CSV table of N, CA and C in Angstrom, one decimal:
chain,number,residue,atom,x,y,z
A,10,UNK,N,56.7,72.5,86.2
A,10,UNK,CA,56.9,72.3,84.8
A,10,UNK,C,58.0,73.2,84.3
A,11,UNK,N,58.9,72.7,83.6
A,11,UNK,CA,60.0,73.5,83.0
A,11,UNK,C,59.7,73.9,81.6
A,12,UNK,N,59.1,73.0,80.8
A,12,UNK,CA,58.9,73.3,79.4
A,12,UNK,C,57.8,72.4,78.9
A,13,UNK,N,57.2,72.8,77.8
A,13,UNK,CA,56.2,71.9,77.1
A,13,UNK,C,56.5,71.9,75.6
A,14,UNK,N,56.1,70.9,74.9
A,14,UNK,CA,56.2,70.9,73.5
A,14,UNK,C,55.0,70.1,73.0
A,15,UNK,N,54.6,70.4,71.8
A,15,UNK,CA,53.4,69.8,71.1
A,15,UNK,C,53.9,69.0,70.0
A,16,UNK,N,53.4,67.7,70.0
A,16,UNK,CA,53.7,66.8,68.9
A,16,UNK,C,52.5,66.6,68.0
A,17,UNK,N,52.6,65.7,67.0
A,17,UNK,CA,51.5,65.5,66.1
A,17,UNK,C,50.5,64.5,66.7
A,18,UNK,N,50.8,63.8,67.8
A,18,UNK,CA,50.0,62.8,68.4
A,18,UNK,C,50.3,62.7,69.9
A,19,UNK,N,49.7,61.8,70.6
A,19,UNK,CA,49.9,61.5,72.0
A,19,UNK,C,51.3,61.0,72.2
A,20,UNK,N,52.0,61.4,73.3
A,20,UNK,CA,53.3,60.9,73.7
A,20,UNK,C,53.0,59.8,74.7
A,21,UNK,N,53.7,58.6,74.5
A,21,UNK,CA,53.5,57.5,75.4
A,21,UNK,C,54.6,57.1,76.2
A,22,UNK,N,55.8,57.6,75.9
A,22,UNK,CA,57.0,57.3,76.7
A,22,UNK,C,58.0,58.4,76.6
A,23,UNK,N,58.8,58.5,77.6
A,23,UNK,CA,59.9,59.5,77.6
A,23,UNK,C,61.1,59.0,78.5
A,24,UNK,N,62.2,59.5,78.2
A,24,UNK,CA,63.4,59.2,79.0
A,24,UNK,C,64.4,60.4,78.9
A,25,UNK,N,65.1,60.6,80.0
A,25,UNK,CA,66.1,61.6,80.0
A,25,UNK,C,67.5,60.9,80.0
A,26,UNK,N,68.4,61.4,79.2
A,26,UNK,CA,69.7,60.8,79.1
A,26,UNK,C,70.5,61.1,80.4
A,27,UNK,N,71.5,60.2,80.7
A,27,UNK,CA,72.3,60.5,81.9
A,27,UNK,C,72.9,61.8,82.0
A,28,UNK,N,73.2,62.5,80.8
A,28,UNK,CA,73.8,63.8,80.9
A,28,UNK,C,72.8,64.9,81.3
A,29,UNK,N,71.5,64.6,81.4
A,29,UNK,CA,70.5,65.5,81.9
A,29,UNK,C,70.1,66.6,80.8
A,30,UNK,N,70.6,66.4,79.6
A,30,UNK,CA,70.4,67.5,78.6
A,30,UNK,C,69.5,66.9,77.5
A,31,UNK,N,69.6,65.7,77.1
A,31,UNK,CA,68.8,65.1,76.0
A,31,UNK,C,67.6,64.4,76.6
A,32,UNK,N,66.5,64.6,76.0
A,32,UNK,CA,65.2,63.9,76.3
A,32,UNK,C,64.7,63.2,75.0
A,33,UNK,N,64.3,62.0,75.2
A,33,UNK,CA,63.7,61.2,74.1
A,33,UNK,C,62.3,60.9,74.4
A,34,UNK,N,61.4,61.1,73.4
A,34,UNK,CA,60.0,60.9,73.7
A,34,UNK,C,59.4,60.1,72.5
A,35,UNK,N,58.6,59.0,72.8
A,35,UNK,CA,58.0,58.2,71.8
A,35,UNK,C,56.5,58.6,71.6
A,36,UNK,N,56.0,58.7,70.4
A,36,UNK,CA,54.6,59.1,70.2
A,36,UNK,C,53.8,57.9,69.7
A,37,UNK,N,52.5,58.1,69.5
A,37,UNK,CA,51.6,57.0,69.1
A,37,UNK,C,51.8,56.6,67.7
A,38,UNK,N,52.5,57.4,66.9
A,38,UNK,CA,52.8,57.0,65.5
A,38,UNK,C,54.1,56.2,65.4
A,39,UNK,N,54.8,55.9,66.5
A,39,UNK,CA,56.0,55.1,66.5
A,39,UNK,C,57.2,56.0,66.3
A,40,UNK,N,57.1,57.3,66.2
A,40,UNK,CA,58.2,58.2,66.1
A,40,UNK,C,58.9,58.4,67.4
A,41,UNK,N,60.2,58.6,67.3
A,41,UNK,CA,61.0,59.0,68.5
A,41,UNK,C,61.5,60.4,68.3
A,42,UNK,N,61.2,61.3,69.3
A,42,UNK,CA,61.7,62.7,69.2
A,42,UNK,C,62.8,62.9,70.2
A,43,UNK,N,63.9,63.6,69.7
A,43,UNK,CA,65.0,63.9,70.5
A,43,UNK,C,65.0,65.4,70.7
A,44,UNK,N,65.0,65.8,72.0
A,44,UNK,CA,65.0,67.2,72.4
A,44,UNK,C,66.1,67.5,73.3
A,45,UNK,N,66.7,68.7,73.1
A,45,UNK,CA,67.8,69.1,74.0
A,45,UNK,C,67.2,70.1,75.0
A,46,UNK,N,67.5,69.8,76.2
A,46,UNK,CA,67.0,70.6,77.3
A,46,UNK,C,68.0,71.6,77.8
A,47,UNK,N,68.4,72.5,77.0
A,47,UNK,CA,69.4,73.5,77.3
A,47,UNK,C,68.7,74.8,77.6
A,48,UNK,N,69.3,75.6,78.6
A,48,UNK,CA,68.9,76.9,78.9
A,48,UNK,C,67.6,77.0,79.7
A,49,UNK,N,67.1,75.8,80.3
A,49,UNK,CA,65.9,75.8,81.1
A,49,UNK,C,66.3,76.1,82.5
A,50,UNK,N,65.6,76.9,83.2
A,50,UNK,CA,65.8,77.1,84.6
A,50,UNK,C,64.7,76.5,85.5
A,51,UNK,N,65.1,75.7,86.5
A,51,UNK,CA,64.2,75.0,87.3
A,51,UNK,C,63.8,75.7,88.6
């Protein structure tokens, strides 16, 4: 695991953009979260 984040509800889907930096996650309320994966070491 490289990182975690907490939303207001359950996350049901996620995708990583081809650039490997942007992550999109969809939650149970229909919201889409956009997260930048910068500075993480694997």
